[in-house]
JSON list of C-alpha atoms in Angstrom, two decimals:
[
{"chain": "A", "resi": 1, "resn": "LEU", "atom": "CA", "xyz": [36.24, -50.48, -84.36]},
{"chain": "A", "resi": 2, "resn": "ALA", "atom": "CA", "xyz": [36.13, -52.13, -87.76]},
{"chain": "A", "resi": 3, "resn": "LYS", "atom": "CA", "xyz": [32.71, -52.66, -89.28]},
{"chain": "A", "resi": 4, "resn": "THR", "atom": "CA", "xyz": [31.85, -56.23, -90.19]},
{"chain": "A", "resi": 5, "resn": "THR", "atom": "CA", "xyz": [29.81, -57.52, -93.11]},
{"chain": "A", "resi": 6, "resn": "GLN", "atom": "CA", "xyz": [28.25, -60.97, -93.23]},
{"chain": "A", "resi": 7, "resn": "PRO", "atom": "CA", "xyz": [25.63, -62.66, -95.37]},
{"chain": "A", "resi": 8, "resn": "ILE", "atom": "CA", "xyz": [22.17, -62.10, -93.92]},
{"chain": "A", "resi": 9, "resn": "SER", "atom": "CA", "xyz": [21.20, -65.76, -94.18]},
{"chain": "A", "resi": 10, "resn": "MET", "atom": "CA", "xyz": [22.41, -69.17, -95.26]},
{"chain": "A", "resi": 11, "resn": "ASP", "atom": "CA", "xyz": [20.77, -72.55, -95.68]},
{"chain": "A", "resi": 12, "resn": "SER", "atom": "CA", "xyz": [22.49, -75.90, -95.34]},
{"chain": "A", "resi": 13, "resn": "TYR", "atom": "CA", "xyz": [21.52, -79.55, -95.20]},
{"chain": "A", "resi": 14, "resn": "GLU", "atom": "CA", "xyz": [22.30, -81.64, -92.19]},
{"chain": "A", "resi": 15, "resn": "GLY", "atom": "CA", "xyz": [25.72, -83.23, -92.22]},
{"chain": "A", "resi": 16, "resn": "GLN", "atom": "CA", "xyz": [27.27, -80.65, -94.49]},
{"chain": "A", "resi": 17, "resn": "GLU", "atom": "CA", "xyz": [30.15, -78.35, -93.67]},
{"chain": "A", "resi": 18, "resn": "VAL", "atom": "CA", "xyz": [29.11, -74.71, -93.44]},
{"chain": "A", "resi": 19, "resn": "ASN", "atom": "CA", "xyz": [31.44, -71.80, -94.03]},
{"chain": "A", "resi": 20, "resn": "ILE", "atom": "CA", "xyz": [30.34, -68.30, -93.07]},
{"chain": "A", "resi": 21, "resn": "THR", "atom": "CA", "xyz": [32.59, -65.51, -94.25]},
{"chain": "A", "resi": 22, "resn": "CYS", "atom": "CA", "xyz": [32.85, -62.13, -92.62]},
{"chain": "A", "resi": 23, "resn": "SER", "atom": "CA", "xyz": [34.61, -59.11, -94.07]},
{"chain": "A", "resi": 24, "resn": "HIS", "atom": "CA", "xyz": [36.28, -56.54, -91.85]},
{"chain": "A", "resi": 25, "resn": "ASN", "atom": "CA", "xyz": [38.32, -54.39, -94.20]},
{"chain": "A", "resi": 26, "resn": "ASN", "atom": "CA", "xyz": [39.30, -51.80, -91.62]},
{"chain": "A", "resi": 27, "resn": "ILE", "atom": "CA", "xyz": [40.57, -54.18, -88.98]},
{"chain": "A", "resi": 28, "resn": "ALA", "atom": "CA", "xyz": [43.33, -52.69, -86.84]},
{"chain": "A", "resi": 29, "resn": "THR", "atom": "CA", "xyz": [46.58, -54.28, -85.73]},
{"chain": "A", "resi": 30, "resn": "ASN", "atom": "CA", "xyz": [45.36, -54.92, -82.18]},
{"chain": "A", "resi": 31, "resn": "ASP", "atom": "CA", "xyz": [41.93, -56.23, -83.17]},
{"chain": "A", "resi": 32, "resn": "TYR", "atom": "CA", "xyz": [40.81, -59.80, -82.60]},
{"chain": "A", "resi": 33, "resn": "ILE", "atom": "CA", "xyz": [38.03, -61.62, -84.42]},
{"chain": "A", "resi": 34, "resn": "THR", "atom": "CA", "xyz": [35.40, -63.39, -82.38]},
{"chain": "A", "resi": 35, "resn": "TRP", "atom": "CA", "xyz": [32.35, -65.38, -83.39]},
{"chain": "A", "resi": 36, "resn": "TYR", "atom": "CA", "xyz": [29.22, -65.83, -81.30]},
{"chain": "A", "resi": 37, "resn": "GLN", "atom": "CA", "xyz": [26.14, -68.02, -81.72]},
{"chain": "A", "resi": 38, "resn": "GLN", "atom": "CA", "xyz": [22.68, -66.95, -80.62]},
{"chain": "A", "resi": 39, "resn": "PHE", "atom": "CA", "xyz": [19.54, -69.05, -80.39]},
{"chain": "A", "resi": 40, "resn": "PRO", "atom": "CA", "xyz": [16.13, -67.33, -80.22]},
{"chain": "A", "resi": 41, "resn": "SER", "atom": "CA", "xyz": [15.41, -65.75, -76.84]},
{"chain": "A", "resi": 42, "resn": "GLN", "atom": "CA", "xyz": [18.84, -66.64, -75.48]},
{"chain": "A", "resi": 43, "resn": "GLY", "atom": "CA", "xyz": [22.03, -64.70, -74.88]},
{"chain": "A", "resi": 44, "resn": "PRO", "atom": "CA", "xyz": [24.93, -65.10, -77.33]},
{"chain": "A", "resi": 45, "resn": "ARG", "atom": "CA", "xyz": [27.38, -67.92, -76.77]},
{"chain": "A", "resi": 46, "resn": "PHE", "atom": "CA", "xyz": [31.09, -67.68, -77.55]},
{"chain": "A", "resi": 47, "resn": "ILE", "atom": "CA", "xyz": [32.22, -69.97, -80.34]},
{"chain": "A", "resi": 48, "resn": "ILE", "atom": "CA", "xyz": [35.77, -69.11, -81.25]},
{"chain": "A", "resi": 49, "resn": "GLN", "atom": "CA", "xyz": [38.29, -66.29, -81.34]},
{"chain": "A", "resi": 50, "resn": "GLY", "atom": "CA", "xyz": [41.40, -65.71, -83.41]},
{"chain": "A", "resi": 51, "resn": "TYR", "atom": "CA", "xyz": [43.99, -63.19, -84.51]},
{"chain": "A", "resi": 52, "resn": "LYS", "atom": "CA", "xyz": [45.55, -64.75, -87.59]},
{"chain": "A", "resi": 53, "resn": "THR", "atom": "CA", "xyz": [45.90, -67.99, -89.57]},
{"chain": "A", "resi": 54, "resn": "LYS", "atom": "CA", "xyz": [43.79, -70.83, -88.23]},
{"chain": "A", "resi": 55, "resn": "VAL", "atom": "CA", "xyz": [42.19, -71.60, -84.90]},
{"chain": "A", "resi": 56, "resn": "THR", "atom": "CA", "xyz": [40.31, -74.79, -84.16]},
{"chain": "A", "resi": 57, "resn": "ASN", "atom": "CA", "xyz": [38.33, -75.94, -81.14]},
{"chain": "A", "resi": 58, "resn": "GLU", "atom": "CA", "xyz": [35.86, -78.70, -80.47]},
{"chain": "A", "resi": 59, "resn": "VAL", "atom": "CA", "xyz": [32.99, -76.99, -82.27]},
{"chain": "A", "resi": 60, "resn": "ALA", "atom": "CA", "xyz": [34.44, -74.89, -85.09]},
{"chain": "A", "resi": 61, "resn": "SER", "atom": "CA", "xyz": [37.42, -73.64, -87.03]},
{"chain": "A", "resi": 62, "resn": "LEU", "atom": "CA", "xyz": [38.28, -70.06, -87.81]},
{"chain": "A", "resi": 63, "resn": "PHE", "atom": "CA", "xyz": [40.34, -69.20, -90.87]},
{"chain": "A", "resi": 64, "resn": "ILE", "atom": "CA", "xyz": [41.95, -65.79, -91.12]},
{"chain": "A", "resi": 65, "resn": "PRO", "atom": "CA", "xyz": [44.03, -64.87, -94.20]},
{"chain": "A", "resi": 66, "resn": "ALA", "atom": "CA", "xyz": [47.29, -63.00, -93.93]},
{"chain": "A", "resi": 67, "resn": "ASP", "atom": "CA", "xyz": [45.74, -59.58, -94.61]},
{"chain": "A", "resi": 68, "resn": "ARG", "atom": "CA", "xyz": [43.10, -60.22, -91.89]},
{"chain": "A", "resi": 69, "resn": "LYS", "atom": "CA", "xyz": [40.48, -58.32, -93.86]},
{"chain": "A", "resi": 70, "resn": "SER", "atom": "CA", "xyz": [38.14, -61.27, -93.70]},
{"chain": "A", "resi": 71, "resn": "SER", "atom": "CA", "xyz": [37.57, -64.40, -91.70]},
{"chain": "A", "resi": 72, "resn": "THR", "atom": "CA", "xyz": [35.66, -67.63, -92.23]},
{"chain": "A", "resi": 73, "resn": "LEU", "atom": "CA", "xyz": [33.88, -69.60, -89.57]},
{"chain": "A", "resi": 74, "resn": "SER", "atom": "CA", "xyz": [33.70, -73.27, -90.48]},
{"chain": "A", "resi": 75, "resn": "LEU", "atom": "CA", "xyz": [31.16, -75.56, -88.84]},
{"chain": "A", "resi": 76, "resn": "PRO", "atom": "CA", "xyz": [31.79, -79.23, -89.64]},
{"chain": "A", "resi": 77, "resn": "ARG", "atom": "CA", "xyz": [28.83, -81.53, -90.26]},
{"chain": "A", "resi": 78, "resn": "VAL", "atom": "CA", "xyz": [26.05, -79.26, -89.06]},
{"chain": "A", "resi": 79, "resn": "SER", "atom": "CA", "xyz": [22.95, -80.61, -87.37]},
{"chain": "A", "resi": 80, "resn": "LEU", "atom": "CA", "xyz": [19.48, -79.15, -86.90]},
{"chain": "A", "resi": 81, "resn": "SER", "atom": "CA", "xyz": [20.56, -77.80, -83.52]},
{"chain": "A", "resi": 82, "resn": "ASP", "atom": "CA", "xyz": [23.07, -75.53, -85.23]},
{"chain": "A", "resi": 83, "resn": "THR", "atom": "CA", "xyz": [20.23, -73.42, -86.61]},
{"chain": "A", "resi": 84, "resn": "ALA", "atom": "CA", "xyz": [20.97, -70.03, -85.07]},
{"chain": "A", "resi": 85, "resn": "VAL", "atom": "CA", "xyz": [22.27, -66.55, -85.77]},
{"chain": "A", "resi": 86, "resn": "TYR", "atom": "CA", "xyz": [26.05, -66.29, -85.99]},
{"chain": "A", "resi": 87, "resn": "TYR", "atom": "CA", "xyz": [27.76, -63.00, -85.27]},
{"chain": "A", "resi": 88, "resn": "CYS", "atom": "CA", "xyz": [31.25, -61.99, -86.35]},
{"chain": "A", "resi": 89, "resn": "LEU", "atom": "CA", "xyz": [32.78, -59.33, -84.14]},
{"chain": "A", "resi": 90, "resn": "VAL", "atom": "CA", "xyz": [36.00, -57.38, -84.17]},
{"chain": "A", "resi": 91, "resn": "SER", "atom": "CA", "xyz": [37.25, -56.26, -80.78]},
{"chain": "A", "resi": 92, "resn": "ARG", "atom": "CA", "xyz": [40.21, -54.24, -79.64]},
{"chain": "A", "resi": 93, "resn": "GLY", "atom": "CA", "xyz": [42.41, -56.77, -77.89]},
{"chain": "A", "resi": 94, "resn": "ALA", "atom": "CA", "xyz": [41.66, -60.34, -76.91]},
{"chain": "A", "resi": 95, "resn": "GLY", "atom": "CA", "xyz": [39.98, -59.31, -73.70]},
{"chain": "A", "resi": 96, "resn": "SER", "atom": "CA", "xyz": [37.80, -56.54, -75.06]},
{"chain": "A", "resi": 97, "resn": "TYR", "atom": "CA", "xyz": [34.29, -57.12, -73.85]},
{"chain": "A", "resi": 98, "resn": "GLN", "atom": "CA", "xyz": [32.44, -53.99, -74.94]},
{"chain": "A", "resi": 99, "resn": "LEU", "atom": "CA", "xyz": [31.26, -55.70, -78.07]},
{"chain": "A", "resi": 100, "resn": "THR", "atom": "CA", "xyz": [29.64, -54.18, -81.13]},
{"chain": "A", "resi": 101, "resn": "PHE", "atom": "CA", "xyz": [27.31, -56.62, -82.83]},
{"chain": "A", "resi": 102, "resn": "GLY", "atom": "CA", "xyz": [26.55, -56.48, -86.53]},
{"chain": "A", "resi": 103, "resn": "LYS", "atom": "CA", "xyz": [23.46, -57.97, -88.14]},
{"chain": "A", "resi": 104, "resn": "GLY", "atom": "CA", "xyz": [24.72, -61.55, -88.03]},
{"chain": "A", "resi": 105, "resn": "THR", "atom": "CA", "xyz": [24.05, -64.49, -90.32]},
{"chain": "A", "resi": 106, "resn": "LYS", "atom": "CA", "xyz": [20.95, -66.58, -89.79]},
{"chain": "A", "resi": 107, "resn": "LEU", "atom": "CA", "xyz": [21.89, -70.17, -90.51]},
{"chain": "A", "resi": 108, "resn": "SER", "atom": "CA", "xyz": [19.04, -72.56, -91.21]},
{"chain": "A", "resi": 109, "resn": "VAL", "atom": "CA", "xyz": [19.90, -76.26, -91.22]},
{"chain": "A", "resi": 110, "resn": "ILE", "atom": "CA", "xyz": [17.50, -78.35, -93.26]},
{"chain": "A", "resi": 111, "resn": "PRO", "atom": "CA", "xyz": [16.89, -82.05, -92.60]},
{"chain": "B", "resi": 1, "resn": "GLY", "atom": "CA", "xyz": [33.02, -71.95, -68.53]},
{"chain": "B", "resi": 2, "resn": "ALA", "atom": "CA", "xyz": [31.89, -69.06, -66.39]},
{"chain": "B", "resi": 3, "resn": "VAL", "atom": "CA", "xyz": [28.18, -68.56, -65.81]},
{"chain": "B", "resi": 4, "resn": "VAL", "atom": "CA", "xyz": [26.22, -65.35, -65.95]},
{"chain": "B", "resi": 5, "resn": "SER", "atom": "CA", "xyz": [22.65, -65.56, -64.76]},
{"chain": "B", "resi": 6, "resn": "GLN", "atom": "CA", "xyz": [19.82, -63.13, -65.31]},
{"chain": "B", "resi": 7, "resn": "HIS", "atom": "CA", "xyz": [16.59, -62.87, -63.42]},
{"chain": "B", "resi": 8, "resn": "PRO", "atom": "CA", "xyz": [13.80, -62.86, -64.31]},
{"chain": "B", "resi": 9, "resn": "SER", "atom": "CA", "xyz": [13.80, -64.64, -67.67]},
{"chain": "B", "resi": 10, "resn": "TRP", "atom": "CA", "xyz": [10.63, -62.83, -68.62]},
{"chain": "B", "resi": 11, "resn": "VAL", "atom": "CA", "xyz": [8.44, -60.17, -67.10]},
{"chain": "B", "resi": 12, "resn": "ILE", "atom": "CA", "xyz": [5.19, -58.46, -68.01]},
{"chain": "B", "resi": 13, "resn": "CYS", "atom": "CA", "xyz": [4.47, -55.12, -66.45]},
{"chain": "B", "resi": 14, "resn": "LYS", "atom": "CA", "xyz": [1.93, -52.33, -66.76]},
{"chain": "B", "resi": 15, "resn": "SER", "atom": "CA", "xyz": [2.82, -49.11, -68.47]},
{"chain": "B", "resi": 16, "resn": "GLY", "atom": "CA", "xyz": [4.18, -46.58, -66.02]},
{"chain": "B", "resi": 17, "resn": "THR", "atom": "CA", "xyz": [5.62, -49.08, -63.56]},
{"chain": "B", "resi": 18, "resn": "SER", "atom": "CA", "xyz": [9.27, -49.92, -62.96]},
{"chain": "B", "resi": 19, "resn": "VAL", "atom": "CA", "xyz": [11.00, -53.23, -63.52]},
{"chain": "B", "resi": 20, "resn": "LYS", "atom": "CA", "xyz": [14.29, -54.45, -62.11]},
{"chain": "B", "resi": 21, "resn": "ILE", "atom": "CA", "xyz": [16.45, -56.99, -63.91]},
{"chain": "B", "resi": 22, "resn": "GLU", "atom": "CA", "xyz": [19.33, -58.70, -62.12]},
{"chain": "B", "resi": 23, "resn": "CYS", "atom": "CA", "xyz": [22.56, -59.94, -63.66]},
{"chain": "B", "resi": 24, "resn": "ARG", "atom": "CA", "xyz": [24.81, -62.16, -61.58]},
{"chain": "B", "resi": 25, "resn": "SER", "atom": "CA", "xyz": [28.20, -63.68, -62.22]},
{"chain": "B", "resi": 26, "resn": "LEU", "atom": "CA", "xyz": [27.84, -67.01, -60.44]},
{"chain": "B", "resi": 27, "resn": "ASP", "atom": "CA", "xyz": [31.36, -68.31, -60.15]},
{"chain": "B", "resi": 28, "resn": "PHE", "atom": "CA", "xyz": [33.57, -65.33, -60.78]},
{"chain": "B", "resi": 29, "resn": "GLN", "atom": "CA", "xyz": [33.87, -61.67, -59.92]},
{"chain": "B", "resi": 30, "resn": "ALA", "atom": "CA", "xyz": [33.11, -59.05, -62.53]},
{"chain": "B", "resi": 31, "resn": "THR", "atom": "CA", "xyz": [34.19, -55.46, -62.05]},
{"chain": "B", "resi": 32, "resn": "THR", "atom": "CA", "xyz": [32.54, -54.59, -65.34]},
{"chain": "B", "resi": 33, "resn": "MET", "atom": "CA", "xyz": [29.29, -55.81, -66.81]},
{"chain": "B", "resi": 34, "resn": "PHE", "atom": "CA", "xyz": [27.52, -54.75, -69.97]},
{"chain": "B", "resi": 35, "resn": "TRP", "atom": "CA", "xyz": [23.83, -54.31, -70.72]},
{"chain": "B", "resi": 36, "resn": "TYR", "atom": "CA", "xyz": [22.43, -54.86, -74.21]},
{"chain": "B", "resi": 37, "resn": "ARG", "atom": "CA", "xyz": [18.99, -54.52, -75.71]},
{"chain": "B", "resi": 38, "resn": "GLN", "atom": "CA", "xyz": [17.71, -56.55, -78.64]},
{"chain": "B", "resi": 39, "resn": "PHE", "atom": "CA", "xyz": [14.50, -55.84, -80.54]},
{"chain": "B", "resi": 40, "resn": "PRO", "atom": "CA", "xyz": [12.85, -58.61, -82.59]},
{"chain": "B", "resi": 41, "resn": "LYS", "atom": "CA", "xyz": [14.86, -59.70, -85.62]},
{"chain": "B", "resi": 42, "resn": "GLN", "atom": "CA", "xyz": [17.55, -57.17, -84.82]},
{"chain": "B", "resi": 43, "resn": "SER", "atom": "CA", "xyz": [21.04, -57.37, -83.43]},
{"chain": "B", "resi": 44, "resn": "LEU", "atom": "CA", "xyz": [22.19, -56.60, -79.90]},
{"chain": "B", "resi": 45, "resn": "MET", "atom": "CA", "xyz": [22.71, -52.94, -79.12]},
{"chain": "B", "resi": 46, "resn": "LEU", "atom": "CA", "xyz": [24.96, -51.95, -76.26]},
{"chain": "B", "resi": 47, "resn": "MET", "atom": "CA", "xyz": [23.11, -49.76, -73.78]},
{"chain": "B", "resi": 48, "resn": "ALA", "atom": "CA", "xyz": [25.58, -49.19, -71.01]},
{"chain": "B", "resi": 49, "resn": "THR", "atom": "CA", "xyz": [28.69, -50.34, -69.21]},
{"chain": "B", "resi": 50, "resn": "SER", "atom": "CA", "xyz": [28.19, -51.13, -65.55]},
{"chain": "B", "resi": 51, "resn": "ASN", "atom": "CA", "xyz": [31.18, -50.50, -63.30]},
{"chain": "B", "resi": 52, "resn": "GLU", "atom": "CA", "xyz": [31.39, -51.88, -59.78]},
{"chain": "B", "resi": 53, "resn": "GLY", "atom": "CA", "xyz": [31.47, -49.11, -57.25]},
{"chain": "B", "resi": 54, "resn": "SER", "atom": "CA", "xyz": [31.02, -46.27, -59.72]},
{"chain": "B", "resi": 55, "resn": "LYS", "atom": "CA", "xyz": [28.53, -44.77, -62.11]},
{"chain": "B", "resi": 56, "resn": "ALA", "atom": "CA", "xyz": [27.56, -46.60, -65.26]},
{"chain": "B", "resi": 57, "resn": "THR", "atom": "CA", "xyz": [28.60, -45.33, -68.66]},
{"chain": "B", "resi": 58, "resn": "TYR", "atom": "CA", "xyz": [25.71, -45.00, -71.10]},
{"chain": "B", "resi": 59, "resn": "GLU", "atom": "CA", "xyz": [25.82, -45.19, -74.86]},
{"chain": "B", "resi": 60, "resn": "GLN", "atom": "CA", "xyz": [24.63, -42.25, -76.88]},
{"chain": "B", "resi": 61, "resn": "GLY", "atom": "CA", "xyz": [20.86, -42.06, -77.04]},
{"chain": "B", "resi": 62, "resn": "VAL", "atom": "CA", "xyz": [20.24, -44.19, -73.93]},
{"chain": "B", "resi": 63, "resn": "GLU", "atom": "CA", "xyz": [18.46, -42.26, -71.17]},
{"chain": "B", "resi": 64, "resn": "LYS", "atom": "CA", "xyz": [20.35, -42.76, -67.94]},
{"chain": "B", "resi": 65, "resn": "ASP", "atom": "CA", "xyz": [17.41, -41.58, -65.85]},
{"chain": "B", "resi": 66, "resn": "LYS", "atom": "CA", "xyz": [15.16, -44.15, -67.44]},
{"chain": "B", "resi": 67, "resn": "PHE", "atom": "CA", "xyz": [17.54, -47.09, -67.36]},
{"chain": "B", "resi": 68, "resn": "LEU", "atom": "CA", "xyz": [19.05, -47.06, -63.89]},
{"chain": "B", "resi": 69, "resn": "ILE", "atom": "CA", "xyz": [22.08, -49.28, -63.42]},
{"chain": "B", "resi": 70, "resn": "ASN", "atom": "CA", "xyz": [23.50, -50.31, -60.08]},
{"chain": "B", "resi": 71, "resn": "HIS", "atom": "CA", "xyz": [26.63, -52.41, -59.68]},
{"chain": "B", "resi": 72, "resn": "ALA", "atom": "CA", "xyz": [26.98, -52.61, -55.93]},
{"chain": "B", "resi": 73, "resn": "SER", "atom": "CA", "xyz": [29.00, -55.80, -55.71]},
{"chain": "B", "resi": 74, "resn": "LEU", "atom": "CA", "xyz": [31.48, -57.75, -57.80]},
{"chain": "B", "resi": 75, "resn": "THR", "atom": "CA", "xyz": [28.85, -60.34, -58.71]},
{"chain": "B", "resi": 76, "resn": "LEU", "atom": "CA", "xyz": [25.68, -58.34, -59.22]},
{"chain": "B", "resi": 77, "resn": "SER", "atom": "CA", "xyz": [24.53, -55.61, -61.56]},
{"chain": "B", "resi": 78, "resn": "THR", "atom": "CA", "xyz": [20.93, -54.48, -61.81]},
{"chain": "B", "resi": 79, "resn": "LEU", "atom": "CA", "xyz": [19.08, -52.66, -64.56]},
{"chain": "B", "resi": 80, "resn": "THR", "atom": "CA", "xyz": [15.89, -50.87, -63.59]},
{"chain": "B", "resi": 81, "resn": "VAL", "atom": "CA", "xyz": [13.58, -49.72, -66.33]},
{"chain": "B", "resi": 82, "resn": "THR", "atom": "CA", "xyz": [11.68, -46.84, -64.78]},
{"chain": "B", "resi": 83, "resn": "SER", "atom": "CA", "xyz": [8.23, -45.72, -65.89]},
{"chain": "B", "resi": 84, "resn": "ALA", "atom": "CA", "xyz": [8.20, -48.40, -68.53]},
{"chain": "B", "resi": 85, "resn": "HIS", "atom": "CA", "xyz": [6.24, -47.88, -71.73]},
{"chain": "B", "resi": 86, "resn": "PRO", "atom": "CA", "xyz": [5.31, -50.31, -74.51]},
{"chain": "B", "resi": 87, "resn": "GLU", "atom": "CA", "xyz": [8.24, -49.11, -76.63]},
{"chain": "B", "resi": 88, "resn": "ASP", "atom": "CA", "xyz": [10.58, -50.39, -73.91]},
{"chain": "B", "resi": 89, "resn": "SER", "atom": "CA", "xyz": [9.40, -53.92, -74.60]},
{"chain": "B", "resi": 90, "resn": "SER", "atom": "CA", "xyz": [12.49, -55.78, -75.68]},
{"chain": "B", "resi": 91, "resn": "PHE", "atom": "CA", "xyz": [14.99, -58.51, -74.86]},
{"chain": "B", "resi": 92, "resn": "TYR", "atom": "CA", "xyz": [17.58, -57.28, -72.36]},
{"chain": "B", "resi": 93, "resn": "ILE", "atom": "CA", "xyz": [20.88, -59.14, -72.09]},
{"chain": "B", "resi": 94, "resn": "CYS", "atom": "CA", "xyz": [23.83, -58.65, -69.78]},
{"chain": "B", "resi": 95, "resn": "SER", "atom": "CA", "xyz": [27.40, -59.85, -70.14]},
{"chain": "B", "resi": 96, "resn": "ALA", "atom": "CA", "xyz": [30.51, -60.07, -68.00]},
{"chain": "B", "resi": 97, "resn": "SER", "atom": "CA", "xyz": [34.09, -60.85, -68.82]},
{"chain": "B", "resi": 98, "resn": "PHE", "atom": "CA", "xyz": [36.11, -63.76, -67.52]},
{"chain": "B", "resi": 99, "resn": "GLY", "atom": "CA", "xyz": [39.52, -64.52, -68.95]},
{"chain": "B", "resi": 100, "resn": "LEU", "atom": "CA", "xyz": [39.51, -63.85, -72.66]},
{"chain": "B", "resi": 101, "resn": "GLU", "atom": "CA", "xyz": [35.77, -64.37, -73.13]},
{"chain": "B", "resi": 102, "resn": "ALA", "atom": "CA", "xyz": [32.62, -62.41, -72.62]},
{"chain": "B", "resi": 103, "resn": "PHE", "atom": "CA", "xyz": [29.85, -64.49, -71.08]},
{"chain": "B", "resi": 104, "resn": "PHE", "atom": "CA", "xyz": [26.24, -63.58, -71.60]},
{"chain": "B", "resi": 105, "resn": "GLY", "atom": "CA", "xyz": [23.20, -64.08, -69.45]},
{"chain": "B", "resi": 106, "resn": "GLN", "atom": "CA", "xyz": [20.20, -65.89, -70.84]},
{"chain": "B", "resi": 107, "resn": "GLY", "atom": "CA", "xyz": [18.36, -62.63, -71.36]},
{"chain": "B", "resi": 108, "resn": "THR", "atom": "CA", "xyz": [15.17, -61.10, -69.96]},
{"chain": "B", "resi": 109, "resn": "ARG", "atom": "CA", "xyz": [12.11, -60.66, -72.13]},
{"chain": "B", "resi": 110, "resn": "LEU", "atom": "CA", "xyz": [10.29, -57.50, -71.01]},
{"chain": "B", "resi": 111, "resn": "THR", "atom": "CA", "xyz": [6.77, -56.88, -72.20]},
{"chain": "B", "resi": 112, "resn": "VAL", "atom": "CA", "xyz": [5.09, -53.62, -71.21]},
{"chain": "B", "resi": 113, "resn": "VAL", "atom": "CA", "xyz": [1.32, -53.59, -71.58]}
]
């Protein structure tokens, strides 16, 4: 599976839009991109999944360029409760659940 | 969404004893569940794949005789840490698939003293 690279940490003020970019240069044709959120001492929570172009749900948007070698998770108007670690994962097929987690991005939202 | 529940949420045990952690899919059936381990400030590492009715598949470097996995029903997988030692202290997390998503339990904090 393709290795992912994300920034180790990011800081943002409340109310701002946050964009976290993940690179996955070796992504394969059948691979999907999924983002998870993890709070301390809790299991990860699914945020969004996509294959190409743009996907939007009630909490986030996921932008994937045509070459699919990177993706950007966009969190609109973050609040303090969005402080967490965000993981970008590449999985073989939409229903692939044997997930390989990278180091993730620790997002700190500042009041 | 689907719910995966782990029990206990935390446990403290003496070195040399065994600890059992349960992972249940509450409102769906899961033929496959996954067990992860997470050390402080590190990412999740897959330990093993639990298959209902058959033997678990362990990742390289994970001792199958130390981390016993039983998946006897479609809604329950258990992880038993046998002869636990302080270095086994960690956060253990299970997951199960439902639809196109993987759902994770809340995790179990194991502390071996």
